[in-house]
mmCIF file of C-alpha atoms in Angstrom:
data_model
loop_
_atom_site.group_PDB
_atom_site.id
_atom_site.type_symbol
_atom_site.label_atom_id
_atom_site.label_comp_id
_atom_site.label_asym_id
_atom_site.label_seq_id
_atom_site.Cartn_x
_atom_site.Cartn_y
_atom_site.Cartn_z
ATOM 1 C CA UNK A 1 -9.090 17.599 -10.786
ATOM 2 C CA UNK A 2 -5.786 16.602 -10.562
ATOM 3 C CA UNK A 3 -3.703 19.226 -12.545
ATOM 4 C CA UNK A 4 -0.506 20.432 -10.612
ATOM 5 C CA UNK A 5 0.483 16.617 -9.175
ATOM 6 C CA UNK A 6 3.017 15.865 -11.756
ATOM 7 C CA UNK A 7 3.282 13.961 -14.599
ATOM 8 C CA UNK A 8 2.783 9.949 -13.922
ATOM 9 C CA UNK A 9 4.002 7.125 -17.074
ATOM 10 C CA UNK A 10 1.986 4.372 -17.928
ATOM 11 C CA UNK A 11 3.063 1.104 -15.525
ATOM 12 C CA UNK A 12 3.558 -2.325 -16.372
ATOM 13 C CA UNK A 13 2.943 -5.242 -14.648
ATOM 14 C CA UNK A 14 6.583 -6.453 -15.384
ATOM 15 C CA UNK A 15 8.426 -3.031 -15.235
ATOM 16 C CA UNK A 16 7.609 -2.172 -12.186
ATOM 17 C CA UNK A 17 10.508 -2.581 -9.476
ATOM 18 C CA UNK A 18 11.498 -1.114 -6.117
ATOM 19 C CA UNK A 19 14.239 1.622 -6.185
ATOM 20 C CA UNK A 20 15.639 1.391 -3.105
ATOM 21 C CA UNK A 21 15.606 -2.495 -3.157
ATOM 22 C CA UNK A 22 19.165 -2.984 -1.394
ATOM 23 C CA UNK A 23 18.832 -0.136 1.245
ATOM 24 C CA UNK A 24 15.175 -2.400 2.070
ATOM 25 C CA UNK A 25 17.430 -5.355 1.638
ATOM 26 C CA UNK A 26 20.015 -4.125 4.246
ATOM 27 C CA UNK A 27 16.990 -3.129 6.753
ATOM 28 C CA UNK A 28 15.558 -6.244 6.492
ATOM 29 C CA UNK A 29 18.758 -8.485 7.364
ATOM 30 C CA UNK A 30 18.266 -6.946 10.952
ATOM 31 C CA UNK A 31 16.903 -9.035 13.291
ATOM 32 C CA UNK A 32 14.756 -6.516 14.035
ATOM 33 C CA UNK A 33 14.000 -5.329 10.205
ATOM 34 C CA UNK A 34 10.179 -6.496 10.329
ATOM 35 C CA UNK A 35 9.512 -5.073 13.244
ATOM 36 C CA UNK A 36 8.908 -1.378 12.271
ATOM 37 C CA UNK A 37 7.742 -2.728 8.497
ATOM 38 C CA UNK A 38 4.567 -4.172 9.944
ATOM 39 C CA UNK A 39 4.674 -0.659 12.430
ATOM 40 C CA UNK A 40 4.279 1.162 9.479
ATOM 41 C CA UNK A 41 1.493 -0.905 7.007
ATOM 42 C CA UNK A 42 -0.343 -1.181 10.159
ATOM 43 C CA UNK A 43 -0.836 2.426 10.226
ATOM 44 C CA UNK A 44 -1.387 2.398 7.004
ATOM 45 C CA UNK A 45 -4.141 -0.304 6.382
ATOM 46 C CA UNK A 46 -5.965 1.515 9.441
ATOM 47 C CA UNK A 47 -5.769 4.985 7.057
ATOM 48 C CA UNK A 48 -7.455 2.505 4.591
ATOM 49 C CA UNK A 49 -10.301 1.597 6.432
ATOM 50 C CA UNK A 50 -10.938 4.826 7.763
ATOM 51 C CA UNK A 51 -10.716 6.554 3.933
ATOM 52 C CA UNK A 52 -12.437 3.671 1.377
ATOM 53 C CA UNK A 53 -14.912 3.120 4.476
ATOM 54 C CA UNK A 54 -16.274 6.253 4.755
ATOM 55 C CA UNK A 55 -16.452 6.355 0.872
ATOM 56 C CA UNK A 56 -18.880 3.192 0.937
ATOM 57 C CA UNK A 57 -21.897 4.775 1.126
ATOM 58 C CA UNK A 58 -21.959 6.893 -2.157
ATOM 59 C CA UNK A 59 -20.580 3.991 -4.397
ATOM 60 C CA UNK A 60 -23.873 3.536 -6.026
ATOM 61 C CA UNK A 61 -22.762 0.106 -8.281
ATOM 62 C CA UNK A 62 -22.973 -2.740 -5.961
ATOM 63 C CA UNK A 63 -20.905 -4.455 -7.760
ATOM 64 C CA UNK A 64 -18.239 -2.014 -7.410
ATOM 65 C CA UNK A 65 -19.311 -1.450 -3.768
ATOM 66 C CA UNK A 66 -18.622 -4.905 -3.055
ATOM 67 C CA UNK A 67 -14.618 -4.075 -3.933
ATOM 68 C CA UNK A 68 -14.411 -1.475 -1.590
ATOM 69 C CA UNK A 69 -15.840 -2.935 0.692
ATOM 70 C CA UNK A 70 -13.921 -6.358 0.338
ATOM 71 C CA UNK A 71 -10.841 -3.684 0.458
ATOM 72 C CA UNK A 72 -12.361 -2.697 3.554
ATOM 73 C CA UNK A 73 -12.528 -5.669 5.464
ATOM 74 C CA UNK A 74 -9.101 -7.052 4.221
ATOM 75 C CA UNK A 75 -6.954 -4.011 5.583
ATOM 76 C CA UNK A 76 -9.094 -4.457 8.953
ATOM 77 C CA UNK A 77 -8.041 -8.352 9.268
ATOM 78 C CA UNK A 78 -4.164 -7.582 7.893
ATOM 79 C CA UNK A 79 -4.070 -4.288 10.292
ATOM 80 C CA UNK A 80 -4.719 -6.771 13.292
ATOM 81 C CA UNK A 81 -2.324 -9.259 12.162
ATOM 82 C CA UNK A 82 0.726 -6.785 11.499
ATOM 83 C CA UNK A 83 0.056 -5.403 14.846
ATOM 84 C CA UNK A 84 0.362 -8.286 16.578
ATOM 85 C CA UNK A 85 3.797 -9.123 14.806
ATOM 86 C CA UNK A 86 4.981 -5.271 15.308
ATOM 87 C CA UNK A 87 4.164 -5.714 18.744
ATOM 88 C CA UNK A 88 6.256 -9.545 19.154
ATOM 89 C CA UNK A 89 8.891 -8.007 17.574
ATOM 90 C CA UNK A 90 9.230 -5.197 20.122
ATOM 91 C CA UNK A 91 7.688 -2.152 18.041
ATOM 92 C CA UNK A 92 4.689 -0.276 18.977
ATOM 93 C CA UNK A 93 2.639 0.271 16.172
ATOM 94 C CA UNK A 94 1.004 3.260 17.869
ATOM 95 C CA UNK A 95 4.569 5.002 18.057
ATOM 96 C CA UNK A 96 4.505 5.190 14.394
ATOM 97 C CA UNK A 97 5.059 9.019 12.800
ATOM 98 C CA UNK A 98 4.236 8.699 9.257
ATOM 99 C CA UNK A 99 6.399 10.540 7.171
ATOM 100 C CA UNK A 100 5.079 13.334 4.866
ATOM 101 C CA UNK A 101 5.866 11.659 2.002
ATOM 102 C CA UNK A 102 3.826 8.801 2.870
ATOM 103 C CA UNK A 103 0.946 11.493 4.156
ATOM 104 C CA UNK A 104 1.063 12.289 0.859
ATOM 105 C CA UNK A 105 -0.484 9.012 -0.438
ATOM 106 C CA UNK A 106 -4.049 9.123 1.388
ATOM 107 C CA UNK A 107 -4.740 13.026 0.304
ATOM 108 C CA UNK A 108 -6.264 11.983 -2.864
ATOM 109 C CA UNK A 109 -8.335 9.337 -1.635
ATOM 110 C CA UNK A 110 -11.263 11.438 -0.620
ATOM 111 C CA UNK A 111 -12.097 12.933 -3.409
ATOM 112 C CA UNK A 112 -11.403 10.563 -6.358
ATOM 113 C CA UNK A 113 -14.085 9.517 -8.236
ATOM 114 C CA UNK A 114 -15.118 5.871 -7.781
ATOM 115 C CA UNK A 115 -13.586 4.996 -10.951
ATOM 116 C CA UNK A 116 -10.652 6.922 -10.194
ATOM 117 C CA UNK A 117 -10.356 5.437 -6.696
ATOM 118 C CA UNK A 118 -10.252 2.066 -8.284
ATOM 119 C CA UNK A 119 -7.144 3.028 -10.080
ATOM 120 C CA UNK A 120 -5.346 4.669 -7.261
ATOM 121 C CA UNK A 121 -6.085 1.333 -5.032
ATOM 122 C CA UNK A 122 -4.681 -0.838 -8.115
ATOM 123 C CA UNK A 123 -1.305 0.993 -8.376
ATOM 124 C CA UNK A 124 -1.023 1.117 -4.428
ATOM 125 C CA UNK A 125 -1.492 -2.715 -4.066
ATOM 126 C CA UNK A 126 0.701 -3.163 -6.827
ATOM 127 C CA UNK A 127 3.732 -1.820 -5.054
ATOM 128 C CA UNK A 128 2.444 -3.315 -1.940
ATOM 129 C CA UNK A 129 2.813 -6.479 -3.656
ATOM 130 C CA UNK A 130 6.310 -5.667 -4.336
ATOM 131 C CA UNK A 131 7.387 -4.803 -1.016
ATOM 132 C CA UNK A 132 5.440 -8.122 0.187
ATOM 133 C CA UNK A 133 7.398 -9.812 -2.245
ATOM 134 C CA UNK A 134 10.572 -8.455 -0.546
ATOM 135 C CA UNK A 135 9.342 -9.186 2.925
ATOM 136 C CA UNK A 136 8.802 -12.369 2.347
ATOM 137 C CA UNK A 137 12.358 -13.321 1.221
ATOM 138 C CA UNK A 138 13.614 -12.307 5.262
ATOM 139 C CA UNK A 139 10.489 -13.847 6.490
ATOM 140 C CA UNK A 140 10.367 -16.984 8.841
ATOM 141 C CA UNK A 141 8.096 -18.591 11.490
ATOM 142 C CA UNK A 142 5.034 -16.485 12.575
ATOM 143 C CA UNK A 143 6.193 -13.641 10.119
ATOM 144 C CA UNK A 144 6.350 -15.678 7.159
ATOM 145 C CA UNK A 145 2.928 -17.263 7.399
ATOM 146 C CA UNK A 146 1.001 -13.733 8.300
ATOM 147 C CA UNK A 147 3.103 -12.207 4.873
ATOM 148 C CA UNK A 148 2.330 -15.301 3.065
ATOM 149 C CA UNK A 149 -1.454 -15.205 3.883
ATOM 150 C CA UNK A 150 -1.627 -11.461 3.586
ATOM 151 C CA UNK A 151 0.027 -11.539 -0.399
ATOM 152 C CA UNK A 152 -2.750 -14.316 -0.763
ATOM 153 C CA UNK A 153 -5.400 -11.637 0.067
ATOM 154 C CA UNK A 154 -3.478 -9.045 -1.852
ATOM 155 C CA UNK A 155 -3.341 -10.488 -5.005
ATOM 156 C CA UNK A 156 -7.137 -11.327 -5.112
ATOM 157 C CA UNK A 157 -7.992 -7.645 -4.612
ATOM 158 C CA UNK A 158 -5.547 -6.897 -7.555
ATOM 159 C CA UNK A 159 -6.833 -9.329 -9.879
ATOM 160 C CA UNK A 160 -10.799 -7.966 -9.171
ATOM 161 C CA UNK A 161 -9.287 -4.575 -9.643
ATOM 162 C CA UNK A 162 -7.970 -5.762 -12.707
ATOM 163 C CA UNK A 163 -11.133 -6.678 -14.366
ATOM 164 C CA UNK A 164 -13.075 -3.246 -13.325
ATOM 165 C CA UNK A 165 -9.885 -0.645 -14.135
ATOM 166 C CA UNK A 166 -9.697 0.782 -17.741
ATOM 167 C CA UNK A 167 -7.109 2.831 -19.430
ATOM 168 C CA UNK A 168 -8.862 5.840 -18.689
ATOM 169 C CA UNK A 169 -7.651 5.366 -15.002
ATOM 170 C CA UNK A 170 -4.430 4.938 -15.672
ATOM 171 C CA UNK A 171 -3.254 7.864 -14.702
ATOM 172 C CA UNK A 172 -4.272 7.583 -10.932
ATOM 173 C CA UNK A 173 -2.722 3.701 -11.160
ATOM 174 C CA UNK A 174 0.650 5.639 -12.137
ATOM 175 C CA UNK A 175 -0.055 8.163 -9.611
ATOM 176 C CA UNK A 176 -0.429 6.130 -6.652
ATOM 177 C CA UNK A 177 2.956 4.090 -7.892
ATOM 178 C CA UNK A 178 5.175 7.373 -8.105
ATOM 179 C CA UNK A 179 3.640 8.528 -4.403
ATOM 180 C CA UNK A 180 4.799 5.292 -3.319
ATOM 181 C CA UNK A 181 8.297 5.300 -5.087
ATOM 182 C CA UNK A 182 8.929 8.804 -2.998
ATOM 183 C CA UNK A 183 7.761 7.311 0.223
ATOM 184 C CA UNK A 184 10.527 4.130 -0.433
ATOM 185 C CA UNK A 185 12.739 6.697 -0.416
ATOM 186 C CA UNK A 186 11.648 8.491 2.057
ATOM 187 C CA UNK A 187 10.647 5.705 5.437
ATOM 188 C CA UNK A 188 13.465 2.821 4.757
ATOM 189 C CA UNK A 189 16.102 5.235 6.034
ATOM 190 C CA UNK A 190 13.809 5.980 8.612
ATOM 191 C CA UNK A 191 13.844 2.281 9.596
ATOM 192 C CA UNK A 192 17.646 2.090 8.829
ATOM 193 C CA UNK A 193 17.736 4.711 11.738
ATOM 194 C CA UNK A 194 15.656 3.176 13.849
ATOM 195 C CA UNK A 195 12.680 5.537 13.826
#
């Protein structure tokens, strides 16, 4: 199913780092740096809810249907709160062009098998941890307390994802973390630009 994406490497918990970390760095010591960071996850929670949403109905394992859906409903809540700091910090989150590179992450989402999808999500809240982690450091006021709360949420999906992902799924994890990596690479010059 997935021959022809590349080849992905096994990720660790405590290898995994961002690449561009200054050039984020050097965005985010803007005064406006968070503004078109929240733009962007916006956009990208709401591809969430559209994509694990409409996979709901043929996850047959509740118990596994109560992750997605849990996924679900968290993206909906942190979409409304990062729009409403995009929008005090002078960005309109519908202006937002996603780049292809981050296009690229949400193609594999519909048709991943459920145990697949499980891995994919892992390895893409992984990194979003990482870039939370980052936010947070230029983070004060009304910005700091939605990033604080929305990490909160994050790492409780990633610890129930935890539990449920094998080794066989892997592969996926690693997947979603290199589509990520190329989309770092890809959107903070965008934001460095002011796009």
């Amino acid at each position: 199913m997935h021959s022809g994406r590349g080849t992905y490497t096994r990720v660790d918990e405590d290898q995994a780092t961002l690449q561009n970390r200054a050039e984020l760095e050097a965005v985010l010591g803007r005064p406006s740096g968070l503004g078109p960071v929240f733009a962007r996850h916006a956009y990208g929670m709401g591809r969430w809810v559209d994509l694990f949403g409409a996979r709901l109905a043929s996850i047959e394992e509740p118990e596994i249907a109560a992750v997605v859906a849990g996924i679900v409903s968290e993206n909906a809540r942190h979409l409304t709160l990062f729009r409403e700091r995009a929008l005090d910090l002078g960005v309109d989150p519908d202006a937002y062009v996603c780049p292809p590179e981050g296009a690229a992450i949400y193609e594999p989402i519909r048709e991943l098998r459920t145990d697949e999808l499980l891995g994919y999500a892992l390895g893409s809240l992984e990194h979003f941890a990482e870039l939370l982690a980052v936010y947070g450091e230029f983070a004060s006021g009304v910005d700091g307390e939605v990033i604080a709360a929305v990490r909160i949420g994050n790492e409780g999906t990633i610890s129930r994802l935890r539990e449920l992902v094998g080794e066989g799924e892997e592969r996926v994890r690693a997947e979603a973390h290199e589509r990520y990596r190329r989309r770092e690479l890809a959107e903070t010059p965008l934001y460095a630009h002011g796009s």
